Every structure is written in structure tokens, then in C-alpha cells.
Short mmCIF file of C-alpha atoms in Angstrom, two decimals:
data_model
loop_
_atom_site.label_atom_id
_atom_site.label_comp_id
_atom_site.label_asym_id
_atom_site.label_seq_id
_atom_site.Cartn_x
_atom_site.Cartn_y
_atom_site.Cartn_z
CA UNK A 1 0.00 0.00 0.00
CA UNK A 2 1.01 3.65 -0.37
CA UNK A 3 1.86 5.61 2.76
CA UNK A 4 3.53 8.86 3.71
CA UNK A 5 6.99 8.31 5.17
CA UNK A 6 9.40 10.65 6.94
CA UNK A 7 12.82 10.34 5.27
CA UNK A 8 14.55 12.15 8.15
CA UNK A 9 13.49 14.61 10.87
CA UNK A 10 12.91 18.03 9.37
CA UNK A 11 10.52 20.34 7.53
CA UNK A 12 7.62 19.42 5.25
CA UNK A 13 10.06 18.57 2.46
CA UNK A 14 11.09 15.34 4.27
CA UNK A 15 7.65 13.81 3.65
CA UNK A 16 7.50 11.27 0.81
CA UNK A 17 5.11 8.66 -0.60
CA UNK A 18 6.41 5.08 -0.46
CA UNK A 19 5.16 1.52 -0.71
CA UNK A 20 4.94 -0.21 2.68
CA UNK A 21 3.50 -3.57 3.79
CA UNK A 22 -0.26 -3.81 4.22
CA UNK A 23 -1.47 -4.02 7.83
CA UNK A 24 -3.22 -7.17 9.05
CA UNK A 25 -6.11 -7.18 11.52
CA UNK A 26 -5.01 -8.83 14.75
CA UNK A 27 -7.40 -10.10 17.43
CA UNK A 28 -9.82 -7.33 18.37
CA UNK A 29 -8.73 -5.16 15.44
CA UNK A 30 -10.25 -3.89 12.21
CA UNK A 31 -8.43 -2.82 9.05
CA UNK A 32 -9.86 0.36 7.51
CA UNK A 33 -9.46 1.29 3.85
CA UNK A 34 -8.70 4.97 4.31
CA UNK A 35 -10.68 7.58 2.40
CA UNK A 36 -9.17 10.57 4.19
CA UNK A 37 -7.01 11.53 7.14
CA UNK A 38 -6.40 14.82 8.92
CA UNK A 39 -3.25 16.77 9.71
CA UNK A 40 -2.75 17.50 13.40
CA UNK A 41 -0.16 19.52 15.30
CA UNK A 42 1.22 16.24 16.69
CA UNK A 43 2.03 15.14 13.12
CA UNK A 44 4.21 18.21 12.63
CA UNK A 45 6.04 17.51 15.87
CA UNK A 46 6.56 13.85 14.96
CA UNK A 47 7.84 14.86 11.51
CA UNK A 48 10.45 17.07 13.22
CA UNK A 49 11.52 14.24 15.54
CA UNK A 50 9.98 15.64 18.73
CA UNK A 51 6.94 13.39 19.30
CA UNK A 52 7.53 9.66 18.73
CA UNK A 53 4.53 7.33 18.66
CA UNK A 54 3.67 5.28 21.75
CA UNK A 55 5.30 1.83 22.04
CA UNK A 56 3.74 -0.60 19.60
CA UNK A 57 2.00 2.08 17.50
CA UNK A 58 2.60 2.60 13.80
CA UNK A 59 5.54 4.85 12.87
CA UNK A 60 3.40 6.30 10.08
CA UNK A 61 1.92 9.73 10.82
CA UNK A 62 -1.81 10.24 11.30
CA UNK A 63 -3.99 10.27 14.42
CA UNK A 64 -7.39 9.89 12.74
CA UNK A 65 -9.02 8.73 9.54
CA UNK A 66 -12.26 7.93 7.80
CA UNK A 67 -13.01 5.09 5.41
CA UNK A 68 -14.64 1.69 5.11
CA UNK A 69 -13.99 -1.53 7.00
CA UNK A 70 -11.86 -3.79 4.80
CA UNK A 71 -11.01 -6.61 7.22
CA UNK A 72 -12.28 -7.77 10.61
CA UNK A 73 -10.03 -9.52 13.11
CA UNK A 74 -10.77 -12.38 15.45
CA UNK A 75 -13.27 -11.56 18.18
CA UNK A 76 -14.71 -8.44 16.54
CA UNK A 77 -18.50 -8.60 16.38
CA UNK A 78 -19.63 -4.96 16.19
CA UNK A 79 -18.25 -4.18 12.71
CA UNK A 80 -18.58 -5.72 9.26
CA UNK A 81 -16.71 -5.34 5.99
CA UNK A 82 -18.10 -2.32 4.14
CA UNK A 83 -19.16 -0.31 7.21
CA UNK A 84 -18.51 3.45 6.89
CA UNK A 85 -16.41 4.51 9.86
CA UNK A 86 -14.07 7.10 11.28
CA UNK A 87 -11.35 6.19 13.75
CA UNK A 88 -9.13 7.53 16.50
CA UNK A 89 -5.57 6.31 15.94
CA UNK A 90 -2.24 6.22 17.76
CA UNK A 91 -0.62 6.43 14.32
CA UNK A 92 -0.92 5.11 10.78
CA UNK A 93 -3.54 7.41 9.26
CA UNK A 94 -1.35 8.68 6.40
CA UNK A 95 -1.74 5.38 4.53
CA UNK A 96 -4.20 3.59 2.27
CA UNK A 97 -5.00 1.07 5.02
CA UNK A 98 -4.64 1.10 8.80
CA UNK A 99 -5.26 -1.44 11.57
CA UNK A 100 -7.32 -0.07 14.45
CA UNK A 101 -8.54 -1.52 17.77
CA UNK A 102 -12.26 -2.06 17.20
CA UNK A 103 -13.20 0.11 20.19
CA UNK A 104 -11.63 3.15 18.53
CA UNK A 105 -13.95 2.98 15.51
CA UNK A 106 -17.03 5.18 15.35
CA UNK A 107 -19.81 5.24 12.76
CA UNK A 108 -19.85 8.22 10.41
CA UNK A 109 -22.50 10.57 11.84
CA UNK A 110 -25.69 11.01 9.82
CA UNK A 111 -25.40 13.80 7.28
CA UNK A 112 -21.58 13.80 7.14
CA UNK A 113 -19.80 12.65 3.98
CA UNK A 114 -17.00 10.11 4.24
CA UNK A 115 -14.10 12.51 3.56
CA UNK A 116 -15.34 15.20 5.97
CA UNK A 117 -15.72 12.53 8.67
CA UNK A 118 -11.91 12.40 8.89
CA UNK A 119 -12.05 15.83 10.56
CA UNK A 120 -14.00 14.50 13.54
CA UNK A 121 -12.33 11.78 15.66
CA UNK A 122 -9.37 13.66 17.17
CA UNK A 123 -11.20 16.92 17.87
CA UNK A 124 -14.40 15.30 19.12
CA UNK A 125 -12.58 12.89 21.43
CA UNK A 126 -10.17 15.57 22.67
CA UNK A 127 -12.84 18.16 23.40
CA UNK A 128 -15.40 15.79 24.87
CA UNK A 129 -12.94 13.90 27.08
CA UNK A 130 -11.24 17.02 28.43
CA UNK A 131 -13.96 19.65 28.61
CA UNK A 132 -16.80 17.36 29.71
CA UNK A 133 -15.48 14.05 31.06
CA UNK A 134 -12.58 15.68 32.97
CA UNK A 135 -13.50 19.35 33.55
CA UNK A 136 -17.28 18.75 33.71
CA UNK A 137 -18.33 21.95 31.92
CA UNK A 138 -21.95 22.73 32.82
CA UNK A 139 -24.64 24.88 31.16
CA UNK A 140 -24.27 28.53 32.09
CA UNK A 141 -20.58 28.26 32.96
CA UNK A 142 -17.90 30.38 31.28
CA UNK A 143 -15.60 28.47 28.93
CA UNK A 144 -12.36 29.85 27.48
CA UNK A 145 -10.56 28.00 24.67
CA UNK A 146 -7.27 29.21 23.30
CA UNK A 147 -6.55 28.93 19.58
CA UNK A 148 -10.17 29.25 18.51
CA UNK A 149 -9.36 29.13 14.78
CA UNK A 150 -7.81 25.66 14.85
CA UNK A 151 -9.43 22.26 14.60
CA UNK A 152 -9.78 21.83 18.37
CA UNK A 153 -10.90 25.42 18.86
CA UNK A 154 -13.56 25.49 16.15
CA UNK A 155 -15.08 22.27 17.48
CA UNK A 156 -14.84 23.27 21.16
CA UNK A 157 -16.58 26.59 20.52
CA UNK A 158 -19.53 24.90 18.84
CA UNK A 159 -19.89 22.08 21.36
CA UNK A 160 -19.70 24.39 24.37
CA UNK A 161 -22.21 26.80 22.85
CA UNK A 162 -24.55 23.94 21.90
CA UNK A 163 -24.50 22.66 25.50
CA UNK A 164 -25.33 26.04 27.01
CA UNK A 165 -21.97 27.48 28.08
CA UNK A 166 -20.79 31.05 27.56
CA UNK A 167 -17.86 30.79 25.16
CA UNK A 168 -14.74 32.96 25.02
CA UNK A 169 -11.77 32.34 22.74
CA UNK A 170 -8.45 33.77 21.60
CA UNK A 171 -7.28 34.04 17.99
CA UNK A 172 -4.58 35.93 16.15
CA UNK A 173 -6.37 37.43 13.13
CA UNK A 174 -9.64 39.25 12.64
CA UNK A 175 -10.71 36.68 10.04
CA UNK A 176 -10.27 33.90 12.59
CA UNK A 177 -12.01 35.88 15.32
CA UNK A 178 -14.98 36.58 13.06
CA UNK A 179 -15.25 32.87 12.22
CA UNK A 180 -15.12 32.06 15.94
CA UNK A 181 -18.01 34.44 16.59
CA UNK A 182 -20.00 32.84 13.76
CA UNK A 183 -19.44 29.44 15.39
CA UNK A 184 -20.85 30.59 18.74
CA UNK A 185 -18.14 32.46 20.64
CA UNK A 186 -19.61 35.30 22.68
CA UNK A 187 -16.25 37.09 22.72
CA UNK A 188 -13.22 36.49 20.46
CA UNK A 189 -10.05 38.04 21.89
CA UNK A 190 -7.04 39.33 19.94
CA UNK A 191 -4.24 37.75 21.96
CA UNK A 192 -1.67 39.93 20.17
CA UNK A 193 -3.24 43.21 21.31
CA UNK A 194 -5.54 42.36 24.24
CA UNK A 195 -5.08 40.80 27.67
CA UNK A 196 -7.42 37.81 27.68
CA UNK A 197 -7.59 37.86 31.49
CA UNK A 198 -8.87 41.43 31.52
CA UNK A 199 -11.35 40.81 28.68
CA UNK A 200 -12.86 37.70 30.31
CA UNK A 201 -13.16 39.43 33.68
CA UNK A 202 -14.75 42.48 32.04
CA UNK A 203 -17.47 40.35 30.48
CA UNK A 204 -18.08 38.18 33.57
CA UNK A 205 -18.34 40.89 36.25
CA UNK A 206 -14.87 39.96 37.45
CA UNK A 207 -15.66 36.28 37.99
CA UNK A 208 -13.43 34.75 35.29
CA UNK A 209 -13.62 31.44 33.46
CA UNK A 210 -14.95 28.22 34.96
CA UNK A 211 -13.13 26.01 32.44
CA UNK A 212 -10.06 26.84 30.34
CA UNK A 213 -8.84 24.57 27.52
CA UNK A 214 -5.21 25.43 26.78
CA UNK A 215 -2.83 24.32 24.03
CA UNK A 216 0.04 26.64 24.97
CA UNK A 217 1.35 25.13 28.17
CA UNK A 218 4.10 27.00 30.01
CA UNK A 219 3.71 30.37 28.29
CA UNK A 220 0.09 30.77 29.43
CA UNK A 221 0.17 28.91 32.76
CA UNK A 222 0.27 31.95 35.04
CA UNK A 223 -2.30 33.94 33.11
CA UNK A 224 -4.59 30.93 32.82
CA UNK A 225 -4.59 30.59 36.62
CA UNK A 226 -5.25 34.34 36.83
CA UNK A 227 -8.35 34.01 34.63
CA UNK A 228 -9.83 31.05 36.53
CA UNK A 229 -13.02 31.65 38.50
CA UNK A 230 -13.50 30.15 41.95
CA UNK A 231 -13.50 26.35 41.59
CA UNK A 232 -12.23 26.82 38.03
CA UNK A 233 -10.61 24.02 36.04
CA UNK A 234 -7.63 24.53 33.71
CA UNK A 235 -7.02 21.66 31.29
CA UNK A 236 -3.70 21.71 29.42
CA UNK A 237 -3.56 19.66 26.22
CA UNK A 238 -0.56 21.17 24.42
CA UNK A 239 2.93 22.58 24.84
CA UNK A 240 3.21 25.06 21.98
CA UNK A 241 4.41 27.68 24.48
CA UNK A 242 6.94 25.54 26.31
CA UNK A 243 7.03 22.90 29.04
CA UNK A 244 8.28 24.60 32.23
CA UNK A 245 6.71 27.48 34.19
CA UNK A 246 6.17 28.56 37.80
CA UNK A 247 2.79 27.94 39.41
CA UNK A 248 1.44 30.15 42.19
CA UNK A 249 0.08 27.50 44.54
CA UNK A 250 -1.34 30.08 46.96
CA UNK A 251 -3.39 31.65 44.19
CA UNK A 252 -4.67 28.25 43.08
CA UNK A 253 -5.57 27.30 46.66
CA UNK A 254 -7.39 30.59 47.13
CA UNK A 255 -9.53 29.84 44.10
CA UNK A 256 -9.94 26.15 44.97
CA UNK A 257 -8.82 25.65 41.39
CA UNK A 258 -7.53 22.64 39.50
CA UNK A 259 -4.79 22.32 36.88
CA UNK A 260 -5.03 19.15 34.82
CA UNK A 261 -2.75 17.99 32.00
CA UNK A 262 -3.88 15.21 29.67
CA UNK A 263 -2.77 13.44 26.50
CA UNK A 264 -5.05 11.37 24.30
CA UNK A 265 -2.56 9.54 22.08
CA UNK A 266 -0.76 7.67 24.87
CA UNK A 267 -3.85 6.47 26.71
CA UNK A 268 -4.54 2.71 26.88
CA UNK A 269 -6.84 1.31 24.23
CA UNK A 270 -9.60 0.66 26.78
CA UNK A 271 -9.59 4.34 27.77
CA UNK A 272 -9.82 5.41 24.14
CA UNK A 273 -12.67 2.96 23.58
CA UNK A 274 -14.55 4.43 26.53
CA UNK A 275 -14.06 7.96 25.17
CA UNK A 276 -15.15 6.96 21.66
CA UNK A 277 -18.30 5.33 23.01
CA UNK A 278 -19.14 8.44 25.02
CA UNK A 279 -18.57 10.65 21.96
CA UNK A 280 -20.93 8.54 19.88
CA UNK A 281 -23.57 8.74 22.61
CA UNK A 282 -23.33 12.42 23.46
CA UNK A 283 -21.67 14.28 20.57
CA UNK A 284 -22.77 12.48 17.41
CA UNK A 285 -26.45 13.47 17.87
CA UNK A 286 -25.39 17.14 17.92
CA UNK A 287 -23.36 16.60 14.75
CA UNK A 288 -26.24 14.79 13.08
CA UNK A 289 -28.73 17.59 13.81
CA UNK A 290 -26.29 20.30 12.67
CA UNK A 291 -25.69 21.89 16.07
CA UNK A 292 -21.99 21.06 15.74
CA UNK A 293 -20.20 20.72 12.40
CA UNK A 294 -16.62 19.86 11.45
CA UNK A 295 -14.84 22.95 10.11
CA UNK A 296 -12.56 22.06 7.20
CA UNK A 297 -10.20 24.70 5.85
CA UNK A 298 -8.40 22.64 3.20
CA UNK A 299 -8.75 19.28 1.44
CA UNK A 300 -5.69 18.10 -0.49
CA UNK A 301 -4.67 14.83 -2.18
CA UNK A 302 -2.10 12.85 -0.20
CA UNK A 303 0.51 13.66 -2.85
CA UNK A 304 0.40 17.26 -1.54
CA UNK A 305 1.11 16.27 2.08
CA UNK A 306 4.00 18.74 2.38
CA UNK A 307 1.68 21.62 1.43
CA UNK A 308 -0.91 20.33 3.94
CA UNK A 309 1.68 20.58 6.72
CA UNK A 310 2.58 24.11 5.64
CA UNK A 311 -1.08 25.15 5.69
CA UNK A 312 -1.58 23.92 9.24
CA UNK A 313 1.28 26.19 10.27
CA UNK A 314 -0.28 29.11 8.37
CA UNK A 315 -3.56 31.02 8.53
CA UNK A 316 -5.81 28.00 7.95
CA UNK A 317 -9.10 27.90 9.87
CA UNK A 318 -10.28 24.49 11.02
CA UNK A 319 -8.93 21.14 9.84
CA UNK A 320 -6.61 20.24 6.96
CA UNK A 321 -7.55 16.94 5.31
CA UNK A 322 -5.66 14.55 3.02
CA UNK A 323 -7.52 12.24 0.64
CA UNK A 324 -6.50 8.90 -0.85
#
């Protein structure tokens, strides 16, 4: 089968198409014939040599895909050859076929075409597991998500708004901020020119944010604690702004706040299966009725994978997809 390979750690130019062995469905696994995959920030880090896959996972890039079931392994009873699916992966999505634990497959939501479905697994599972299963965002609470123009941000804004939260976000361009407002953000903050702590407090009578979803890590840690409301929950899911920072424990204690850091890729398969099942139960109905929609900024053939990586690092809004 054809797959994208990384010839050596480096920029987008190190990505190449090569022939690699076809995967085989082991016990409890399904092989998916891939229609499309999505480019995620983790793929860029892995390409540069900074984010190796978990032990036992495919070395091929790609944390999600959509397609049809091509092969069913021993013990799998919930899926059949020909089923239209999307899948959460630990790796392997940038290929014509990928083997997936059966619990990490999800049906394509009603009303979503097969290619667009590739934009859903990583964002839906990340947002649902962190904002709802971990941080327990409730209707009427204030939610702040950083990077509102990205795949995670565009999905988080919609899901939080659809479930009754007040949504705030940060974004670096007016075009992105306008798109965030269209998706349901009450306030979209220019992080280059505005202090997001001051803006959130201004619009919440000084209370702050009940839940913060952060992809920056160290750079924003202090300010994220500043913006937390009493009993607020900060969930860190990325390290774009570094890995080490000082934390004011007294301030956190005074707010009875929580700082939580999570990673989806390295979780055990049973955890991922539990998250996928919860997403299908709680999120897919909102996708099917149009309350939440995948936002796709670019769709490119897999032969243009280097350009897809460049676009994710540019001014793209939403997801970047690759088709096979």
C-alpha cells in the first residue's frame, strides 16, 4: 500500500510517498481502507523528531481517519466489511489502510460525507474527554478556549455553545475571530493586542472562566490561573508555548482551582474505547442535527502532504484533510 513516510526529521520537504507492507487485523482489530485523514499539530512535531509514537503504534503519521472496513479480526462482532467509519488512531492514518482496535472505531454521523468525517475523531474525542469528562463543563458556565481558529478550537466553541456554556476564545487574526463568533463564541479576543484575562473578567463581572482549555502550556500557565473563576478548572492539552513554568500554589488554593494535563494519544486502548463510546452517545447526535459541524479549511490529495503541513502552520481555519 502507499503511505507517507518521513525520510529524516525536518521540515515538510522530508515527507515522501512510499510503498509499505499492508497491515493485518489482529485479534480485536479492524483494518480500515482509508478515504481521508487529517493533519494534526502532533504530526508536525513527529515529523520534526519531537513526538515519537507510543510503544507498539505505527511509525506512520496520522492520528485519525475515515473510510470503510476492509477486514475484521478475530473476536470483533460490532463491525462488518463495508461499514462506513471514522477512527481515532495512535498512528498510521497517512496510509491507504490502517489497523485499528475495534473500540476506537465510530460510525460516520448522519449527514456527514466520508471525507469530511476524517475531521471529527481527534477533535471530538479531545474536546469531549477534556472539557466534559474531565472538567465537567456545565450549562451557564464560562468556557475559554485558546486557539479558537484551529481544529480543536472550532469544534470546542460549537460544542460548548450547543450545550449552554458562555464561550470565550483567543485568535490571532480578525478573520479567525470573526469565524469564531460565527461558530458561537460570545467574545473572540485578539491575543496579540488584548489581555485575555482582563477581557474575560470584564465580560463576567470579574468572575473569570470556569473552564479553560489550553494548548500553549508554560507560556500561558500563570495567566490561565489568573483568569480562573472560583473552583475553576484549567485543562492543558498542548505545549506550543513551552514545558516549564512557575505555578502560584497560593493563588490556586485561594480559588480552589484545578490544573489538569492530559494526552489522548498515549492512553490505553480501553480508555480510548470508553471515550469513543461516550462521543458517539453524546456528541454524534449534535453533529447529526447540525448543532456542531466539522470545520474544514483545506482538502488536499495525499501527494500534496507537504503543502498540507505548511497550511496547518499558516492562517488556515479548522482542519486540513488529506484524501487517498
